[in-house]
Tab-separated table of C-alpha atoms and ligand atoms in Angstrom:
chain	number	residue	atom	x	y	z
Y	1	MET	CA	18.266	-9.423	6.912
Y	2	LYS	CA	18.873	-6.612	9.597
Y	3	PRO	CA	16.354	-7.313	12.607
Y	4	ASP	CA	13.586	-5.026	13.500
Y	5	VAL	CA	14.018	-2.811	10.461
Y	6	LYS	CA	11.690	-3.146	7.723
Y	7	LEU	CA	12.906	-4.184	4.333
Y	8	THR	CA	11.719	-2.346	1.426
Y	9	ALA	CA	12.494	-2.732	-2.443
Y	10	ALA	CA	13.821	0.399	-4.281
Y	11	ILE	CA	15.012	1.515	-7.397
Y	12	THR	CA	18.763	2.447	-7.304
Y	13	ALA	CA	19.468	3.110	-10.850
Y	14	MET	CA	17.667	4.153	-14.073
Y	15	GLY	CA	18.880	3.884	-17.483
Y	16	GLY	CA	17.295	4.392	-21.015
Y	17	TYR	CA	17.583	4.205	-24.749
Y	18	VAL	CA	15.466	5.792	-27.707
Y	19	PRO	CA	16.601	5.185	-31.183
Y	20	ASP	CA	17.832	8.101	-33.049
Y	21	TYR	CA	15.503	7.933	-36.109
Y	22	LYS	CA	12.922	10.824	-34.977
Y	23	LEU	CA	9.557	10.285	-37.063
Y	24	THR	CA	8.204	13.646	-37.207
Y	25	ASN	CA	4.643	15.072	-37.789
Y	26	THR	CA	5.932	16.585	-41.166
Y	27	GLU	CA	7.001	13.046	-42.204
Y	28	LEU	CA	3.588	11.201	-41.251
Y	29	GLU	CA	1.720	13.668	-43.643
Y	30	THR	CA	3.638	12.253	-46.443
Y	31	LEU	CA	2.556	8.723	-45.387
Y	32	VAL	CA	-1.587	9.174	-44.271
Y	33	ASP	CA	-4.134	12.087	-44.282
Y	34	THR	CA	-3.087	14.211	-41.440
Y	35	ASN	CA	-1.413	17.396	-40.500
Y	36	ASP	CA	0.781	18.503	-37.899
Y	37	GLU	CA	-1.537	20.805	-36.165
Y	38	TRP	CA	-4.261	18.003	-36.077
Y	39	ILE	CA	-1.531	15.545	-34.405
Y	40	LYS	CA	-0.092	18.363	-32.063
Y	41	THR	CA	-3.594	19.875	-30.756
Y	42	ARG	CA	-5.173	15.951	-30.385
Y	43	THR	CA	-2.275	13.965	-28.883
Y	44	GLY	CA	0.741	16.792	-27.799
Y	45	ILE	CA	3.339	14.612	-29.878
Y	46	GLU	CA	5.725	16.186	-32.318
Y	47	GLU	CA	8.008	13.400	-32.804
Y	48	ARG	CA	8.507	9.888	-31.542
Y	49	ARG	CA	11.355	7.559	-32.185
Y	50	VAL	CA	11.586	4.534	-34.475
Y	51	LEU	CA	13.807	1.625	-34.515
Y	52	LYS	CA	14.986	1.436	-38.115
Y	53	ASP	CA	17.551	-1.342	-38.261
Y	54	PRO	CA	15.349	-4.548	-39.565
Y	55	SER	CA	18.235	-6.540	-37.833
Y	56	LYS	CA	17.341	-5.090	-34.092
Y	57	ALA	CA	14.653	-5.647	-32.272
Y	58	THR	CA	12.898	-4.994	-28.608
Y	59	SER	CA	16.013	-6.939	-26.631
Y	60	ASP	CA	18.330	-4.675	-28.350
Y	61	LEU	CA	16.495	-1.584	-26.803
Y	62	ALA	CA	16.673	-3.203	-23.563
Y	63	ILE	CA	20.117	-4.105	-23.477
Y	64	ALA	CA	21.213	-0.510	-24.424
Y	65	ALA	CA	18.815	0.633	-21.388
Y	66	ILE	CA	20.413	-2.464	-18.995
Y	67	ASN	CA	24.099	-1.306	-20.275
Y	68	GLU	CA	23.907	2.421	-18.784
Y	69	ILE	CA	23.127	0.974	-15.556
Y	70	ILE	CA	25.561	-1.541	-15.521
Y	71	ARG	CA	27.963	1.385	-16.041
Y	72	LYS	CA	26.800	3.750	-13.872
Y	73	LYS	CA	26.848	1.302	-10.935
Y	74	ASN	CA	29.641	-0.474	-12.086
Y	75	LEU	CA	27.611	-3.775	-11.885
Y	76	ASP	CA	28.789	-7.136	-12.055
Y	77	PRO	CA	26.202	-8.545	-14.292
Y	78	THR	CA	26.597	-12.247	-12.501
Y	79	GLU	CA	25.241	-10.592	-9.535
Y	80	ILE	CA	21.716	-10.097	-11.398
Y	81	GLU	CA	19.283	-12.631	-9.961
Y	82	CYS	CA	15.992	-11.938	-12.169
Y	83	ILE	CA	15.391	-10.053	-15.495
Y	84	ILE	CA	11.549	-8.985	-15.761
Y	85	CYS	CA	11.173	-7.909	-19.327
Y	86	CYS	CA	8.091	-5.972	-19.518
Y	87	THR	CA	6.924	-5.782	-23.394
Y	88	MET	CA	3.765	-6.413	-25.726
Y	89	THR	CA	6.591	-6.813	-28.576
Y	90	PRO	CA	8.916	-9.443	-27.620
Y	91	ASP	CA	11.792	-10.397	-30.059
Y	92	MET	CA	9.862	-13.264	-31.117
Y	93	GLN	CA	6.659	-15.300	-30.362
Y	94	LEU	CA	7.115	-18.861	-28.363
Y	95	THR	CA	10.613	-17.515	-26.677
Y	96	VAL	CA	11.443	-15.802	-23.992
Y	97	THR	CA	13.149	-12.238	-24.686
Y	98	ALA	CA	14.350	-11.679	-20.873
Y	99	ALA	CA	16.386	-14.857	-21.294
Y	100	TYR	CA	18.145	-13.376	-24.733
Y	101	ILE	CA	18.724	-10.235	-22.673
Y	102	ALA	CA	20.532	-12.272	-19.676
Y	103	MET	CA	22.415	-14.060	-22.291
Y	104	GLN	CA	23.892	-10.756	-23.989
Y	105	ILE	CA	24.616	-8.899	-20.916
Y	106	GLY	CA	26.046	-11.979	-19.162
Y	107	ALA	CA	23.918	-12.053	-16.563
Y	108	VAL	CA	24.452	-15.844	-16.328
Y	109	ASN	CA	23.086	-16.600	-12.791
Y	110	ALA	CA	19.624	-15.151	-13.673
Y	111	TRP	CA	16.483	-16.434	-14.298
Y	112	GLY	CA	13.755	-14.236	-15.796
Y	113	TYR	CA	10.641	-14.170	-17.912
Y	114	ASP	CA	8.621	-11.484	-20.360
Y	115	PHE	CA	5.874	-9.718	-18.416
Y	116	THR	CA	3.012	-8.628	-20.919
Y	117	ALA	CA	0.801	-5.998	-19.236
Y	118	ALA	CA	0.709	-3.624	-22.119
Y	119	CYS	CA	0.854	0.120	-20.872
Y	120	CYS	CA	0.955	-0.964	-17.190
Y	121	GLY	CA	3.916	-3.421	-17.603
Y	122	PHE	CA	6.121	-1.212	-16.041
Y	123	ILE	CA	4.412	-0.638	-12.725
Y	124	TYR	CA	3.292	-4.122	-12.158
Y	125	GLY	CA	6.647	-5.569	-13.203
Y	126	LEU	CA	8.079	-3.099	-10.468
Y	127	THR	CA	5.409	-4.125	-8.056
Y	128	THR	CA	6.395	-7.734	-8.736
Y	129	ALA	CA	10.008	-7.269	-8.006
Y	130	ALA	CA	9.212	-5.188	-5.076
Y	131	THR	CA	7.838	-8.628	-3.729
Y	132	TYR	CA	10.521	-10.748	-4.599
Y	133	ILE	CA	12.931	-8.455	-2.721
Y	134	GLU	CA	10.554	-7.915	0.232
Y	135	SER	CA	10.470	-11.638	0.624
Y	136	GLY	CA	13.813	-11.744	1.370
Y	137	ARG	CA	15.242	-14.024	-1.425
Y	138	TYR	CA	16.553	-11.689	-4.057
Y	139	LYS	CA	18.887	-8.684	-4.041
Y	140	LYS	CA	19.002	-7.851	-7.439
Y	141	ILE	CA	16.743	-7.489	-9.777
Y	142	LEU	CA	16.377	-5.555	-13.413
Y	143	VAL	CA	12.905	-4.364	-14.595
Y	144	ILE	CA	12.775	-3.205	-17.842
Y	145	GLY	CA	9.674	-1.326	-19.825
Y	146	VAL	CA	10.552	-1.833	-23.361
Y	147	ASP	CA	8.443	-1.668	-26.757
Y	148	ASN	CA	9.532	-2.218	-30.347
Y	149	MET	CA	5.909	-1.017	-31.104
Y	150	THR	CA	6.464	1.086	-34.125
Y	151	ARG	CA	7.006	-3.214	-35.747
Y	152	PHE	CA	3.284	-3.265	-35.375
Y	153	VAL	CA	1.705	-0.109	-36.257
Y	154	ASP	CA	0.118	0.118	-39.783
Y	155	TYR	CA	1.397	3.418	-41.433
Y	156	LYS	CA	-2.074	3.533	-43.668
Y	157	ASP	CA	-4.025	4.010	-40.252
Y	158	ARG	CA	-4.015	7.232	-39.363
Y	159	GLY	CA	-5.754	6.969	-36.338
Y	160	THR	CA	-2.758	4.682	-34.843
Y	161	CYS	CA	0.508	5.617	-36.518
Y	162	ILE	CA	0.807	8.903	-35.363
Y	163	ILE	CA	0.547	7.610	-31.528
Y	164	PHE	CA	3.291	5.074	-31.323
Y	165	GLY	CA	6.952	5.254	-31.099
Y	166	ASP	CA	9.924	2.710	-29.681
Y	167	GLY	CA	12.200	3.039	-26.681
Y	168	ALA	CA	13.307	1.198	-23.250
Y	169	GLY	CA	13.681	1.856	-19.710
Y	170	ALA	CA	15.630	-0.216	-17.074
Y	171	ALA	CA	15.318	-0.232	-13.225
Y	172	LEU	CA	17.676	-1.750	-10.786
Y	173	VAL	CA	15.821	-2.904	-7.895
Y	174	GLU	CA	17.686	-3.677	-4.745
Y	175	PRO	CA	16.703	-4.134	-0.455
Y	176	ASN	CA	16.385	-1.103	1.197
Y	177	TYR	CA	16.185	-0.595	5.285
Y	178	GLU	CA	15.198	2.993	5.099
Y	179	GLY	CA	11.580	2.700	4.507
Y	180	LEU	CA	12.287	4.186	0.836
Y	181	GLY	CA	11.279	2.363	-2.521
Y	182	VAL	CA	7.791	0.591	-3.680
Y	183	ILE	CA	5.456	1.833	-0.656
Y	184	ASP	CA	1.751	0.914	-2.204
Y	185	SER	CA	0.166	0.041	-5.337
Y	186	TYR	CA	-3.555	-0.029	-6.616
Y	187	PHE	CA	-4.050	-2.314	-9.888
Y	188	ARG	CA	-6.972	-3.351	-11.460
Y	189	THR	CA	-8.350	-4.949	-15.295
Y	190	ASP	CA	-11.255	-5.113	-17.060
Y	191	GLY	CA	-11.369	-7.936	-19.934
Y	192	THR	CA	-13.921	-6.082	-21.816
Y	193	GLY	CA	-11.425	-3.647	-22.941
Y	194	ARG	CA	-9.816	-6.162	-25.376
Y	195	LYS	CA	-12.435	-5.062	-27.934
Y	196	LEU	CA	-11.184	-1.723	-28.026
Y	197	MET	CA	-7.382	-2.363	-28.265
Y	198	HIS	CA	-5.573	-5.349	-29.315
Y	199	GLN	CA	-4.079	-7.315	-32.538
Y	200	LYS	CA	-6.653	-9.223	-34.494
Y	201	ALA	CA	-4.533	-12.088	-35.962
Y	202	GLY	CA	-1.653	-13.590	-34.716
Y	203	GLY	CA	-2.556	-14.940	-31.366
Y	204	SER	CA	-3.748	-18.242	-30.488
Y	205	LEU	CA	-7.506	-17.236	-31.008
Y	206	LYS	CA	-6.575	-16.243	-34.747
Y	207	PRO	CA	-3.058	-17.714	-35.867
Y	208	ALA	CA	-1.761	-15.097	-38.683
Y	209	SER	CA	-2.351	-16.614	-42.226
Y	210	HIS	CA	-2.145	-15.285	-45.780
Y	211	SER	CA	-5.526	-13.674	-45.319
Y	212	THR	CA	-5.030	-11.976	-41.890
Y	213	VAL	CA	-1.835	-10.520	-43.531
Y	214	ASP	CA	-3.897	-9.352	-46.649
Y	215	ALA	CA	-6.510	-7.795	-44.162
Y	216	ARG	CA	-3.728	-5.697	-42.306
Y	217	GLU	CA	-5.105	-7.716	-39.040
Y	218	HIS	CA	-1.270	-8.255	-37.822
Y	219	TYR	CA	-0.991	-4.545	-37.015
Y	220	ALA	CA	-2.176	-2.652	-33.901
Y	221	PHE	CA	-6.078	-2.134	-33.603
Y	222	MET	CA	-7.136	0.575	-31.315
Y	223	ASP	CA	-10.405	2.137	-31.162
Y	224	GLY	CA	-8.977	5.708	-29.519
Y	225	ARG	CA	-12.122	7.236	-28.287
Y	226	GLY	CA	-13.129	4.486	-26.579
Y	227	VAL	CA	-9.871	3.781	-24.612
Y	228	PHE	CA	-9.568	7.781	-24.230
Y	229	LYS	CA	-12.480	7.791	-21.587
Y	230	SER	CA	-11.551	5.009	-19.600
Y	231	ALA	CA	-8.125	5.553	-19.458
Y	232	VAL	CA	-8.722	9.131	-17.909
Y	233	ASN	CA	-11.164	8.003	-15.211
Y	234	ASN	CA	-9.114	4.928	-13.923
Y	235	MET	CA	-5.942	6.768	-13.801
Y	236	ALA	CA	-7.543	9.520	-11.870
Y	237	ASP	CA	-9.490	7.186	-9.332
Y	238	SER	CA	-6.220	5.172	-9.231
Y	239	VAL	CA	-3.924	7.758	-8.011
Y	240	LEU	CA	-6.565	9.311	-5.541
Y	241	LYS	CA	-7.397	5.713	-3.880
Y	242	VAL	CA	-3.747	5.316	-3.189
Y	243	MET	CA	-3.284	8.969	-1.980
Y	244	GLU	CA	-6.428	8.478	0.368
Y	245	ARG	CA	-5.281	5.128	1.865
Y	246	ASN	CA	-1.985	6.626	2.550
Y	247	ASN	CA	-2.991	10.042	3.950
Y	248	LEU	CA	-0.985	11.305	1.316
Y	249	THR	CA	-1.990	15.080	0.170
Y	250	LYS	CA	-1.215	16.684	-3.139
Y	251	GLU	CA	1.300	18.633	-1.377
Y	252	ASP	CA	3.017	15.315	-0.241
Y	253	ILE	CA	3.679	14.362	-3.939
Y	254	ALA	CA	7.044	15.446	-5.605
Y	255	TRP	CA	6.251	14.345	-8.935
Y	256	VAL	CA	3.362	12.243	-10.648
Y	257	VAL	CA	4.481	9.900	-13.900
Y	258	PRO	CA	1.687	9.197	-15.994
Y	259	HIS	CA	1.583	6.841	-19.136
Y	260	GLN	CA	2.336	9.225	-21.976
Y	261	ALA	CA	-0.566	7.966	-24.272
Y	262	ASN	CA	-2.343	11.478	-25.069
Y	263	MET	CA	-1.518	15.048	-23.549
Y	264	ARG	CA	-5.158	15.471	-23.219
Y	265	ILE	CA	-5.041	12.458	-21.152
Y	266	ILE	CA	-2.398	13.754	-18.948
Y	267	GLU	CA	-4.210	17.045	-18.637
Y	268	ALA	CA	-7.656	15.759	-17.891
Y	269	VAL	CA	-5.818	13.412	-15.140
Y	270	GLY	CA	-4.039	16.272	-13.697
Y	271	GLU	CA	-6.952	18.151	-13.151
Y	272	GLN	CA	-8.857	15.274	-11.707
Y	273	ILE	CA	-6.255	14.925	-8.848
Y	274	GLY	CA	-5.606	17.995	-8.712
Y	275	ILE	CA	-1.919	17.828	-9.387
Y	276	SER	CA	-0.513	20.705	-11.771
Y	277	LEU	CA	1.496	20.092	-14.938
Y	278	ASP	CA	4.834	21.350	-13.505
Y	279	LYS	CA	4.352	18.452	-11.272
Y	280	MET	CA	4.058	16.032	-13.996
Y	281	MET	CA	6.752	14.043	-16.044
Y	282	ILE	CA	5.780	14.678	-20.074
Y	283	ASN	CA	8.003	13.726	-22.278
Y	284	ILE	CA	4.926	12.755	-25.076
Y	285	GLN	CA	6.232	15.578	-27.377
Y	286	ARG	CA	9.274	13.946	-27.848
Y	287	TYR	CA	8.637	10.063	-27.803
Y	288	GLY	CA	5.154	9.322	-28.227
Y	289	ASN	CA	3.475	6.575	-26.459
Y	290	THR	CA	6.171	3.610	-26.017
Y	291	ILE	CA	3.867	1.076	-24.484
Y	292	ALA	CA	5.728	-0.527	-21.544
Y	293	GLY	CA	8.437	2.425	-21.851
Y	294	THR	CA	6.858	5.401	-21.068
Y	295	LEU	CA	7.351	5.609	-17.239
Y	296	PRO	CA	10.768	4.081	-17.021
Y	297	ILE	CA	11.924	6.363	-19.639
Y	298	CYS	CA	10.257	9.469	-17.908
Y	299	LEU	CA	12.384	8.341	-14.497
Y	300	TRP	CA	15.446	8.027	-16.240
Y	301	GLU	CA	15.083	11.447	-18.066
Y	302	TRP	CA	14.286	13.049	-14.456
Y	303	GLU	CA	16.848	11.181	-12.661
Y	304	PRO	CA	18.915	13.563	-12.013
Y	305	ARG	CA	16.615	15.852	-10.532
Y	306	LEU	CA	14.967	13.383	-8.177
Y	307	LYS	CA	15.796	13.712	-4.457
Y	308	LYS	CA	15.940	10.939	-1.667
Y	309	GLY	CA	12.770	11.040	-0.137
Y	310	ASP	CA	10.711	12.062	-2.970
Y	311	ASN	CA	7.019	10.868	-3.081
Y	312	ILE	CA	6.547	9.824	-6.859
Y	313	MET	CA	3.096	8.587	-7.995
Y	314	LEU	CA	3.200	6.285	-11.087
Y	315	VAL	CA	0.238	5.718	-13.089
Y	316	ALA	CA	-0.863	3.847	-16.414
Y	317	PHE	CA	-3.691	2.410	-18.351
Y	318	GLY	CA	-3.253	-0.047	-21.175
Y	319	GLY	CA	-4.571	-2.640	-23.478
Y	320	GLY	CA	-6.735	-5.612	-21.717
Y	321	PHE	CA	-7.947	-2.954	-20.084
Y	322	THR	CA	-4.892	-2.955	-17.174
Y	323	TRP	CA	-4.664	0.161	-14.914
Y	324	GLY	CA	-3.442	1.521	-11.745
Y	325	ALA	CA	-0.981	3.627	-9.631
Y	326	SER	CA	2.108	3.000	-7.580
Y	327	TRP	CA	3.630	5.190	-4.787
Y	328	ILE	CA	7.358	4.963	-4.723
Y	329	LYS	CA	10.012	7.297	-2.095
Y	330	TRP	CA	12.592	7.527	-4.140
Y	331	ALA	CA	15.584	6.113	-2.771
Y	332	TYR	CA	18.635	8.685	-3.838
Y	333	ASP	CA	19.657	11.620	-4.934
Y	334	GLY	CA	19.985	11.410	-8.791
Y	335	SER	CA	22.509	13.891	-9.202
Y	336	ASP	CA	24.739	11.674	-7.325
Y	337	PHE	CA	25.327	9.979	-10.662
Y	338	LEU	CA	26.340	12.962	-12.141
Y	339	ASN	CA	28.965	13.657	-9.546
Y	340	GLY	CA	30.665	10.244	-10.271
Y	341	LYS	CA	29.251	9.097	-7.200
Y	342	HIS	CA	28.281	5.161	-7.289
Y	343	ILE	CA	25.747	4.439	-4.719
F	1	COA	C1	-6.106	8.286	-31.011
F	1	COA	C2	-6.728	9.629	-30.652
F	1	COA	C3	-5.571	10.445	-30.494
F	1	COA	C4	-7.705	9.935	-31.537
F	1	COA	O1	-7.863	11.100	-31.049
F	1	COA	P1	-9.836	11.651	-31.025
F	1	COA	O2	-9.852	13.079	-30.675
F	1	COA	O3	-10.025	10.774	-29.893
F	1	COA	O4	-10.304	11.701	-32.220
F	1	COA	P2	-11.464	10.760	-32.961
F	1	COA	O5	-11.119	9.118	-33.027
F	1	COA	O6	-12.512	10.795	-32.039
F	1	COA	O7	-11.639	11.541	-34.357
F	1	COA	C5	-12.034	12.542	-34.372
F	1	COA	C6	-11.814	12.986	-35.806
F	1	COA	O8	-10.380	13.094	-36.169
F	1	COA	C7	-10.127	12.241	-37.672
F	1	COA	N1	-8.697	11.611	-37.098
F	1	COA	C8	-8.374	10.707	-36.728
F	1	COA	N2	-7.266	10.386	-36.908
F	1	COA	C9	-6.744	11.288	-37.345
F	1	COA	C10	-5.347	12.389	-37.845
F	1	COA	N3	-4.108	11.440	-37.741
F	1	COA	N4	-4.880	13.032	-38.336
F	1	COA	C11	-6.423	13.770	-38.720
F	1	COA	N5	-7.503	13.448	-38.723
F	1	COA	C12	-7.682	12.333	-37.968
F	1	COA	C13	-11.258	11.088	-37.335
F	1	COA	O9	-11.366	10.536	-38.587
F	1	COA	C14	-12.565	11.929	-36.761
F	1	COA	O10	-13.155	12.405	-37.885
F	1	COA	P3	-14.648	12.317	-38.218
F	1	COA	O11	-15.159	13.388	-36.760
F	1	COA	O12	-14.674	13.047	-39.364
F	1	COA	O13	-15.195	11.132	-38.430
F	1	COA	C15	-7.161	9.536	-28.871
F	1	COA	O14	-8.361	8.722	-29.514
F	1	COA	C16	-6.251	9.148	-27.897
F	1	COA	O15	-5.288	9.317	-28.021
F	1	COA	N6	-6.961	7.960	-27.637
F	1	COA	C17	-6.269	7.046	-26.675
F	1	COA	C18	-5.240	6.232	-26.878
F	1	COA	C19	-4.466	5.549	-25.730
F	1	COA	O16	-4.712	5.802	-24.339
F	1	COA	N7	-4.478	4.318	-26.078
F	1	COA	C20	-4.003	3.576	-24.757
F	1	COA	C21	-3.124	2.289	-25.250
F	1	COA	S1	-1.765	2.463	-24.561
């Protein structure tokens, strides 16, 4: 470490992947009692991506996103030290998806684990990675936000099946000596929220059985209306807390990256924090809610427009409940990758 210089941790490249298949609102009309107009006005979603190939799963989405980083950065996978796979939908129970990912990408020197924090997976995982880097012990960590949520969605339940999609975003996190990267985070949880969003059977509380499958309890259950209000208030509150304690004004913020759960939630958060929609990354219309994938997929898509020094506020709310916001100072001009410049 360089003496007298504060060591921070910064994202130095983004990768992403969404499956090809587009599940449109029109197709959903053939599955459940809904319609395009209702879905668009109540959620803002027009289509979402679905991983159709039954031989593929969460790890395949993650690996595709990581491979983009390996390509862009000319990264030797043996240099990767740690893989944090943020997901609620691991390939299998009782094994670690991150270990399988490490093997598949040739990260033979990496340790890693799966990180379950629902839609907050990526911001919690990013802050965890930043802490490892700030300790001085690590130099290259991959944080992936990925979910293959459509495998847990009941296409007979119109309240949930319209919302979710599949996708992955990956970030390479490295040391920074210019004061850039993850600067501050405010995170909270509230366990009373688990009654409003969960999978009824398949966990240790209620293992899966014939009767739980017959009762469709292996699918996602969500009380959308209950989740909605908590999501808006807690997301807005987290951003305001981080701004206040760092003396940030809304003019200081280049981009807000909100969890993509519902367009109305994004609009309400924007209103409460006083930041207009043109400063918010929004792609919910194309991908729906990809759980831990939403934030890194946004950063991946917006990467070419991001500039070194941009103040970016990530904010999420998810099952558990979990919520919080992270302020990062972006560490590179994203357009450099388009110019073929390795950073
Ligand atoms: C799920 C969600 C889109 C539902 O929208 P909503 O405006 O809250 O709708 P409600 O659940 O209050 O339902 C309103 C009506 O629409 C109906 N409805 C629900 N889903 C429908 C659908 N897909 N198509 C048509 N009608 C639907 C309901 O049955 C209800 O009808 P009723 O008034 O006759 O009972 C919304 O609550 C939401 O996005 N919640 C947050 C999701 C979230 O953040 N999840 C966090 C985990 S990431």
